[in-house]
CSV table of C-alpha atoms in Angstrom, one decimal:
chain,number,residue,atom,x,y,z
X,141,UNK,CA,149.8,-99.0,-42.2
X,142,UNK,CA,149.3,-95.5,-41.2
X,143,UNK,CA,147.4,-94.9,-44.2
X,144,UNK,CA,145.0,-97.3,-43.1
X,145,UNK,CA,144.4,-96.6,-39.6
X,146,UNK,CA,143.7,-92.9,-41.0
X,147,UNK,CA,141.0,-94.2,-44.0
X,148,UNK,CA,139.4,-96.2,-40.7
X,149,UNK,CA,139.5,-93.3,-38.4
X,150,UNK,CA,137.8,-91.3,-41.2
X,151,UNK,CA,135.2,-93.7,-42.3
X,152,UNK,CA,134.4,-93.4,-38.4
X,153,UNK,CA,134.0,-90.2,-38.7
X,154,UNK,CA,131.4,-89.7,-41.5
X,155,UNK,CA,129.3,-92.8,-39.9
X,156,UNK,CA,129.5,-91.5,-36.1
X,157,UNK,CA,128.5,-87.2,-37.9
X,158,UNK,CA,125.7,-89.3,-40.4
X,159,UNK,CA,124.1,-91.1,-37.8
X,160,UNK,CA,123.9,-87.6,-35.5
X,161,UNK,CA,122.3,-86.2,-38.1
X,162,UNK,CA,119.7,-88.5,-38.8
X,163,UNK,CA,119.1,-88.2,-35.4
X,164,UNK,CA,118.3,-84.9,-35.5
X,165,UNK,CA,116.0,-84.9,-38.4
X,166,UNK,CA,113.3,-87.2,-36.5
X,167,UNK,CA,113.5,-84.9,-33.9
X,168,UNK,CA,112.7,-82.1,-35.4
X,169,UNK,CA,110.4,-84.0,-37.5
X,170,UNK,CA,108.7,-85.6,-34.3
X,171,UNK,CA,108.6,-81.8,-32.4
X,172,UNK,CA,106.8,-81.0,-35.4
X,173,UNK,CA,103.7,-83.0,-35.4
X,174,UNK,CA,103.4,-82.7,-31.3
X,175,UNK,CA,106.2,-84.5,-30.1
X,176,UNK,CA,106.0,-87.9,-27.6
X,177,UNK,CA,104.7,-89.8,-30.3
X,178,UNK,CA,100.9,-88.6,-29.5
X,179,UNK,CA,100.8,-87.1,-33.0
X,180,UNK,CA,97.2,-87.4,-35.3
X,181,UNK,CA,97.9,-90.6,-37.5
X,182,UNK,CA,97.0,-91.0,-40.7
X,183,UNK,CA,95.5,-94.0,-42.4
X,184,UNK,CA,96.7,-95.1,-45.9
X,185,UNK,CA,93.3,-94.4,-47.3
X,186,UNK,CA,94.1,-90.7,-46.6
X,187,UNK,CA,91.2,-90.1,-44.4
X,188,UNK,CA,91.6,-88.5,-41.4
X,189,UNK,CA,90.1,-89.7,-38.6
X,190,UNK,CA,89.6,-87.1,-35.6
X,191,UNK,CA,90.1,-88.5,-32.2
X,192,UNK,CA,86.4,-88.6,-30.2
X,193,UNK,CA,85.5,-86.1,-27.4
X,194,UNK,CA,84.1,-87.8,-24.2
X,195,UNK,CA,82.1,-85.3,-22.4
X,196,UNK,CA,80.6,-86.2,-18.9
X,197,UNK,CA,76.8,-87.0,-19.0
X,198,UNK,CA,75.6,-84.6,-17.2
X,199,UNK,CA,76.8,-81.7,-19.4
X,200,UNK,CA,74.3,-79.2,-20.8
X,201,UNK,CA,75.0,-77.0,-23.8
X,202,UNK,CA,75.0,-73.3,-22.3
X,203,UNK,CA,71.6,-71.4,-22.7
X,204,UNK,CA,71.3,-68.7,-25.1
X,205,UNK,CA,69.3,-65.8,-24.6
X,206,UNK,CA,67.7,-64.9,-27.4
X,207,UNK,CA,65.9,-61.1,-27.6
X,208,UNK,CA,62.1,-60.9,-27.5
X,209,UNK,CA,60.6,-61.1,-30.7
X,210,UNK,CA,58.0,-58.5,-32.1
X,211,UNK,CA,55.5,-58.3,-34.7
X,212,UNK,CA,53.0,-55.9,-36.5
X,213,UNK,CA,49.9,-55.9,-34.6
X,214,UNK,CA,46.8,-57.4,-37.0
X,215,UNK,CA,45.1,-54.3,-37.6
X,216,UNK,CA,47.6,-52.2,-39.0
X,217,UNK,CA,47.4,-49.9,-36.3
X,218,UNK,CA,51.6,-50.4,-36.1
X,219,UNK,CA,50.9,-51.4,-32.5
X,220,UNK,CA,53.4,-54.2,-31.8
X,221,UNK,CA,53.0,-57.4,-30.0
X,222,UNK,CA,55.6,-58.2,-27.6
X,223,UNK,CA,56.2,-62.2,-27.1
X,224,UNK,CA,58.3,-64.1,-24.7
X,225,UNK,CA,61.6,-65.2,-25.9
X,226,UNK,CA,61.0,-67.7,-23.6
X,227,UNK,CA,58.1,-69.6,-25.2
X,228,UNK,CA,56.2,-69.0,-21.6
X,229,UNK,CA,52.0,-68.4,-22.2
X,230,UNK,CA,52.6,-65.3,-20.8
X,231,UNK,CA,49.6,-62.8,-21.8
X,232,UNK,CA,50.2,-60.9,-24.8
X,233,UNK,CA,49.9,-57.2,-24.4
X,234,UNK,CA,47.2,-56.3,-26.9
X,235,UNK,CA,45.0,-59.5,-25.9
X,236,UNK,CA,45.4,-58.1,-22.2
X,237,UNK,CA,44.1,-54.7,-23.3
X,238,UNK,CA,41.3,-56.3,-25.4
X,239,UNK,CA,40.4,-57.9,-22.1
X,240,UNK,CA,40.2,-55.4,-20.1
X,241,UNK,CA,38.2,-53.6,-23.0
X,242,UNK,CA,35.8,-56.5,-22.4
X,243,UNK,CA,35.5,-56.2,-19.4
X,244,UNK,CA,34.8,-52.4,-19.3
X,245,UNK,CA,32.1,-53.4,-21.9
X,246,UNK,CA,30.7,-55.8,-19.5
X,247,UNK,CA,30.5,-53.7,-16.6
X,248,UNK,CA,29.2,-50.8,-18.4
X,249,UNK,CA,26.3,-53.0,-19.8
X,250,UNK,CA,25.2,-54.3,-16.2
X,251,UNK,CA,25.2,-50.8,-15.1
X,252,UNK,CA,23.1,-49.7,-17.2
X,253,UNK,CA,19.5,-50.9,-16.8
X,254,UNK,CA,18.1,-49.9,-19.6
X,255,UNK,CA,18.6,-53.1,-21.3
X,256,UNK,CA,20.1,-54.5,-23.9
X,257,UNK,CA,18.8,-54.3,-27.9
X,258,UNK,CA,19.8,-56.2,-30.3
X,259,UNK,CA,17.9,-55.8,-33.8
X,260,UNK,CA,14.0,-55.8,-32.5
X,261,UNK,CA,14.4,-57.9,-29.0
X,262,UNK,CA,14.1,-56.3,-25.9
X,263,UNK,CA,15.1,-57.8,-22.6
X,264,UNK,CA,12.6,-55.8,-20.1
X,265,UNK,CA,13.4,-55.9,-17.1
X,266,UNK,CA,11.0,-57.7,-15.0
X,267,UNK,CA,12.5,-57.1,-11.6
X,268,UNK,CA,10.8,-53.3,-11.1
X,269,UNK,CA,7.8,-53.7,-12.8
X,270,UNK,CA,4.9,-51.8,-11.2
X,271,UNK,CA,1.3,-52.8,-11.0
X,272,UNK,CA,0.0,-51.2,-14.3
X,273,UNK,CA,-3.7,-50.4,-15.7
X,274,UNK,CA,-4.0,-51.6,-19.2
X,275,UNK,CA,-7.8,-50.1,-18.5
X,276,UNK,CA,-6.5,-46.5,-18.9
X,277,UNK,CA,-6.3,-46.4,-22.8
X,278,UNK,CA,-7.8,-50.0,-23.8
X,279,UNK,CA,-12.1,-49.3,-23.6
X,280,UNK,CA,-12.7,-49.4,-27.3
X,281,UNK,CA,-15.0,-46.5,-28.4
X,282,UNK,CA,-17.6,-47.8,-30.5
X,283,UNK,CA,-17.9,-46.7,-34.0
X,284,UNK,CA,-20.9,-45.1,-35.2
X,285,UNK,CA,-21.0,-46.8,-38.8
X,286,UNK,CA,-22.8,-50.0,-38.7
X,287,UNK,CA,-21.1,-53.3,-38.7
X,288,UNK,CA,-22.0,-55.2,-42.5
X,289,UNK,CA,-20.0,-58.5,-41.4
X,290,UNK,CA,-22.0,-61.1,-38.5
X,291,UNK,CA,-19.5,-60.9,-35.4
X,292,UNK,CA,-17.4,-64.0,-34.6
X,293,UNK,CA,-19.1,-65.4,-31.5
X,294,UNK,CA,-17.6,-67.3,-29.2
X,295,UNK,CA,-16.8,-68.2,-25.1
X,296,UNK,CA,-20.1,-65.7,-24.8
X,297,UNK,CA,-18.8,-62.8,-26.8
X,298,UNK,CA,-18.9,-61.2,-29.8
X,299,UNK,CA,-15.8,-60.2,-31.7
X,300,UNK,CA,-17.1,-57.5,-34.2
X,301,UNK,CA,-14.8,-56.1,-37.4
X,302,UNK,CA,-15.3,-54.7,-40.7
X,303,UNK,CA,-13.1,-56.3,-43.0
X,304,UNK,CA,-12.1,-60.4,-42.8
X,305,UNK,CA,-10.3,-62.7,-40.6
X,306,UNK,CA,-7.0,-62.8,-42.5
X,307,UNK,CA,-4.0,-64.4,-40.2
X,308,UNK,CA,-0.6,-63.5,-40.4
X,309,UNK,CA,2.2,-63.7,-38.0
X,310,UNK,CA,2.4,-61.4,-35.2
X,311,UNK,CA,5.9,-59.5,-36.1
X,312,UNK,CA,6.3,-56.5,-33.7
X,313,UNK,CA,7.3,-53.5,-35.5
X,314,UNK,CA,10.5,-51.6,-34.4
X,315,UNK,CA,10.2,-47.9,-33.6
X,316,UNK,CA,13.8,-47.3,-32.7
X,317,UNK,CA,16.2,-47.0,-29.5
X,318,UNK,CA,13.8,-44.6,-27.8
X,319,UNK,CA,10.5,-46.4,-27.8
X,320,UNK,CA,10.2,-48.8,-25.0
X,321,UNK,CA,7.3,-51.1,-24.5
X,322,UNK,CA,5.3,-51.7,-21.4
X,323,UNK,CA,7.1,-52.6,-18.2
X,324,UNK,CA,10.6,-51.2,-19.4
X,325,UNK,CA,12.3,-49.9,-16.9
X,326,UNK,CA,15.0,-47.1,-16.9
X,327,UNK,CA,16.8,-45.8,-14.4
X,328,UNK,CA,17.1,-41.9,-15.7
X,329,UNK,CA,15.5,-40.1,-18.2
X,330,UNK,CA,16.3,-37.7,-21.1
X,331,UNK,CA,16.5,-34.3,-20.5
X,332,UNK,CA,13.8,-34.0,-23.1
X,333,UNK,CA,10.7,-35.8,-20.9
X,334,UNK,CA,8.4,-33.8,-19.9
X,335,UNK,CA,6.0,-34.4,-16.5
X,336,UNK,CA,2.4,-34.7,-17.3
X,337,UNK,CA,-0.3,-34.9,-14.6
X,338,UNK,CA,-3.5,-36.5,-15.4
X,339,UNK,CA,-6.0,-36.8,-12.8
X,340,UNK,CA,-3.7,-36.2,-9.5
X,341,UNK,CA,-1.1,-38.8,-11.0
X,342,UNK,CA,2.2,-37.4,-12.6
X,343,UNK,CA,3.4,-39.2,-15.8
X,344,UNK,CA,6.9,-38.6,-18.1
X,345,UNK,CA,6.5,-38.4,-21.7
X,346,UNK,CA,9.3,-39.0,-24.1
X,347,UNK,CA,9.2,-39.2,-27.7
X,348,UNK,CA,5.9,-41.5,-27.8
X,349,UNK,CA,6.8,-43.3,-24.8
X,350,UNK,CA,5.1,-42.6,-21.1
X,351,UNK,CA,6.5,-43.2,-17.5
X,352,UNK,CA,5.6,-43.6,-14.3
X,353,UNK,CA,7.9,-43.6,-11.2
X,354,UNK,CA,9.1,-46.9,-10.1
X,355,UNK,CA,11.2,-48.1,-7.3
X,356,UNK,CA,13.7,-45.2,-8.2
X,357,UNK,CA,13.7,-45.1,-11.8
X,358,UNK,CA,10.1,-45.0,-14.3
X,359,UNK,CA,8.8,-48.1,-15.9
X,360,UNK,CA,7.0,-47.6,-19.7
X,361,UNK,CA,3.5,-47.7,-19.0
X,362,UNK,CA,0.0,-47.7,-21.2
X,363,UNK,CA,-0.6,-44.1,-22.2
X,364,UNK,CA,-3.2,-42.3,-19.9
X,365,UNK,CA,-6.2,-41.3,-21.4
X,366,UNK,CA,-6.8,-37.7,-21.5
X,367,UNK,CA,-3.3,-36.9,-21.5
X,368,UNK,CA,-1.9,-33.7,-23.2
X,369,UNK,CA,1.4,-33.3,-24.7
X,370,UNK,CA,2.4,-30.1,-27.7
X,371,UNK,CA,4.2,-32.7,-29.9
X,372,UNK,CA,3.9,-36.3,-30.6
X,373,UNK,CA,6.9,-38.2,-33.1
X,374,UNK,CA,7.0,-37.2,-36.7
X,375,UNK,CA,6.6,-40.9,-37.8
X,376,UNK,CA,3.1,-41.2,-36.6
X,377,UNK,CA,0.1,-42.8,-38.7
X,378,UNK,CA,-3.1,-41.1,-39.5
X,379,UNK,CA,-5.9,-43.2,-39.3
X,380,UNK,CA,-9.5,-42.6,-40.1
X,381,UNK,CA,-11.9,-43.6,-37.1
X,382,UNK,CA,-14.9,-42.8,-38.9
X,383,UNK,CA,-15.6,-39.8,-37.9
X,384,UNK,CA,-12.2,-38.0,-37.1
X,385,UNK,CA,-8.0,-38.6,-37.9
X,386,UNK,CA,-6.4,-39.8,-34.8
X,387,UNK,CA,-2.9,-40.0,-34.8
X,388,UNK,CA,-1.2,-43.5,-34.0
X,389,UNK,CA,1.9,-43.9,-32.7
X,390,UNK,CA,3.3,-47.2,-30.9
X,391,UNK,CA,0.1,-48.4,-30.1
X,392,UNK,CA,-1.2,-45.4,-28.4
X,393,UNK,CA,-3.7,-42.8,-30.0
X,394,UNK,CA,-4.2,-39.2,-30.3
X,395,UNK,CA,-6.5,-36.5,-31.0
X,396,UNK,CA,-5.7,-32.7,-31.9
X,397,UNK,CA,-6.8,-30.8,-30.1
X,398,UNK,CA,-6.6,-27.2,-30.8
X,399,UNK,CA,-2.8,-26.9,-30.6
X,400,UNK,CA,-2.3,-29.5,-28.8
X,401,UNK,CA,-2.3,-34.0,-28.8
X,402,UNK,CA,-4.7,-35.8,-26.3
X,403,UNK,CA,-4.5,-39.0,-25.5
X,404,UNK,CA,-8.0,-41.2,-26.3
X,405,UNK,CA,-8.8,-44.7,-26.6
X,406,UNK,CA,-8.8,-47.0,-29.9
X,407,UNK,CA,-11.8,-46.5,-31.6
X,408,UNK,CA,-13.5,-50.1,-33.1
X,409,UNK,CA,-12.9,-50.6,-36.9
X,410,UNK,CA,-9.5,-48.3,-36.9
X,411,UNK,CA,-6.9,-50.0,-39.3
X,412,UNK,CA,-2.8,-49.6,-38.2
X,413,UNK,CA,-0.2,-50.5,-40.2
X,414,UNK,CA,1.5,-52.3,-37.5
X,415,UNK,CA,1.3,-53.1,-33.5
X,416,UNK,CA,5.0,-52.7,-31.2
X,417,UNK,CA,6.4,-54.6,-28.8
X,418,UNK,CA,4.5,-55.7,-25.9
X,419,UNK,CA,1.8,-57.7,-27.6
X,420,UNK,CA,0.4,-61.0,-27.2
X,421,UNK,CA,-1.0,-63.8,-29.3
X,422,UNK,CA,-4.2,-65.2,-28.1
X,423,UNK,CA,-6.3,-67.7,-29.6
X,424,UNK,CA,-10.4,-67.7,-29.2
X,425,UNK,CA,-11.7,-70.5,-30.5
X,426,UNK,CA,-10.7,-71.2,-34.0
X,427,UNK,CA,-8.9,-66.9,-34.2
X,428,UNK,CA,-6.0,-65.4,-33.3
X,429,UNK,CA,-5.9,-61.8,-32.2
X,430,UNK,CA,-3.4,-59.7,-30.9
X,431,UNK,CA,-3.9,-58.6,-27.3
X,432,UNK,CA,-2.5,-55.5,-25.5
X,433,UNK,CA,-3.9,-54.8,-22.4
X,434,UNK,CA,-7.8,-55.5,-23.0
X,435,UNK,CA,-7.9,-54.2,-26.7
X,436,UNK,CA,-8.2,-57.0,-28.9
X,437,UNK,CA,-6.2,-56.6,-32.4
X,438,UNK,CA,-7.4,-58.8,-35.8
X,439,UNK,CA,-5.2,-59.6,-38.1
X,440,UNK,CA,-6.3,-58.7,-41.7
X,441,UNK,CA,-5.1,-57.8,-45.4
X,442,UNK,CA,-6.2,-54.1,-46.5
X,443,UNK,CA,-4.7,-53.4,-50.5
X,444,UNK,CA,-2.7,-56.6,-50.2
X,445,UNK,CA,-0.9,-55.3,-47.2
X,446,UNK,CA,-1.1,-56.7,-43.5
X,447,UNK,CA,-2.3,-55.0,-41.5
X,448,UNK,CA,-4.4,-54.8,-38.2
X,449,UNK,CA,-8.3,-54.2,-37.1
X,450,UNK,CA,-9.1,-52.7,-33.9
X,451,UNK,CA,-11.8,-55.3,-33.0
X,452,UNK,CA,-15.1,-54.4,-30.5
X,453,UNK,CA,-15.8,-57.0,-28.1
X,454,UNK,CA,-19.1,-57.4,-26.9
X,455,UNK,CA,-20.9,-59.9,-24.1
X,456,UNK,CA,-23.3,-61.8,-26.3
X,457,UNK,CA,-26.6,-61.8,-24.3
């Protein structure tokens, strides 16, 4: 009997110290994988499935500031062009600068009232012209040698000119930055003008071009006849009057005289290779001449070249 209350007593024993220890091993087991039962399941399929994140609407991700970003400029210069990280329209640097190069530009050109030129167009300006006598170099001197062609007659005058009517375009030829036409106004003048007086009135010569004082600057003005200047441009054309070489130079002639270059008018039947700015296009009856001042211009082809006729104008009685 003893022996059997001892085999029960033992048999007690192992259950009660088998039990603790099972006990123990899903506590550890459960510490492990967070405790409380709020561990991660599993599903069978052995895909894990993370638990979702519930954040409040109104949540924004924080900003990130990003450093401004530069680039090579265009023109290889290794000027850099500094943009906004923030993708503002603020003005770039370089296009700032080339703005206010503009506008330098722009002020600089309404400063200066010498006009603009672009290829062979002029803008005169109009605003300072003075009253100007296109009588002072346009009376036509008549040639001595004897007119072979009938004159054109028309409106009760008499167009006389050696060589045919041949039209072709007035195209105004261009003698360069320095030769202005009639009624161009500047506010200074070179250093190399020169004054000129011719009968009590004072003119400015420069490189072909006279002046006469204006509102406080000098407007471009017909060449006085009988005025006398030591030099006239290098690029001026001899032409054969009849009887002497006169020098021609942006529609205004010249005679040597002694050492010196005097201003005369045309002479009828002279031939020029071209006519400058300042000209105008009128049509008499079924012609066209060229008109500057009161000298009358035809249009003709010398040697397959055209070229122009100083023409005399007569009253047909």
């Amino acid at each position: 009997m003893k022996n059997i209350n001892k085999t029960i007593r033992k048999a007690a024993t192992i259950c009660l110290a088998g039990s603790f220890f099972l006990i123990s091993i899903d506590s550890i087991a459960q510490r492990r994988v967070g405790g409380g039962g709020g561990g991660v399941h599993r599903p069978s399929g052995g895909t894990q499935t993370r638990p979702s994140v519930n954040r409040p609407a109104n949540q924004s991700r924080p900003a990130v500031n990003k450093p401004a970003a530069t680039r090579p400029g265009s023109n290889g210069s290794g000027t850099r062009v500094t943009r906004p990280a923030n993708g503002s329209t603020t003005n770039i640097n370089n296009r700032s600068n080339i703005n206010n190069r503009n506008s330098n530009n722009n002020v600089r050109n309404s400063g200066n009232r010498n006009t603009n030129i672009s290829g062979n167009t002029r803008n005169v300006d109009r605003s300072r012209d003075i009253t100007i006598n296109n009588n002072t170099n346009t009376v036509v001197r008549r040639n001595t040698v004897v007119y072979a062609r009938p004159p054109y007659v028309y409106g009760g005058y008499r167009y006389h000119a050696y060589n045919p009517y041949y039209f072709h375009p007035y195209r105004p030829f261009y003698y360069g930055p320095v030769w202005h036409p009639w009624g161009f106004f500047v506010a200074t003048l070179a250093v190399t003008a020169i004054v000129v007086s011719v009968e009590s009135t004072q003119y400015h010569y420069d490189q072909g071009v006279w002046y006469a004082p204006s509102n406080g600057g000098y407007t471009a003005v017909p060449a006085p006849v009988g005025g006398t200047v030591n030099n006239i441009p290098s690029g001026a054309q001899t032409v054969n009057t009849g009887t002497v070489n006169n020098y021609y130079y942006g529609g205004t002639y010249y005679e040597k005289d002694g050492s010196t270059y005097k201003v005369v008018p045309p002479t009828a039947g002279t031939i020029v290779d071209n006519l400058p700015e300042g000209g105008k296009e009128v049509t008499i009856g079924d012609v066209k001449y060229v008109k500057f001042g009161e000298t009358y211009y035809q249009p003709v082809k010398v040697d397959g070249k055209d070229k122009y006729e100083v023409v005399l104008v007569e009253e047909d009685k």
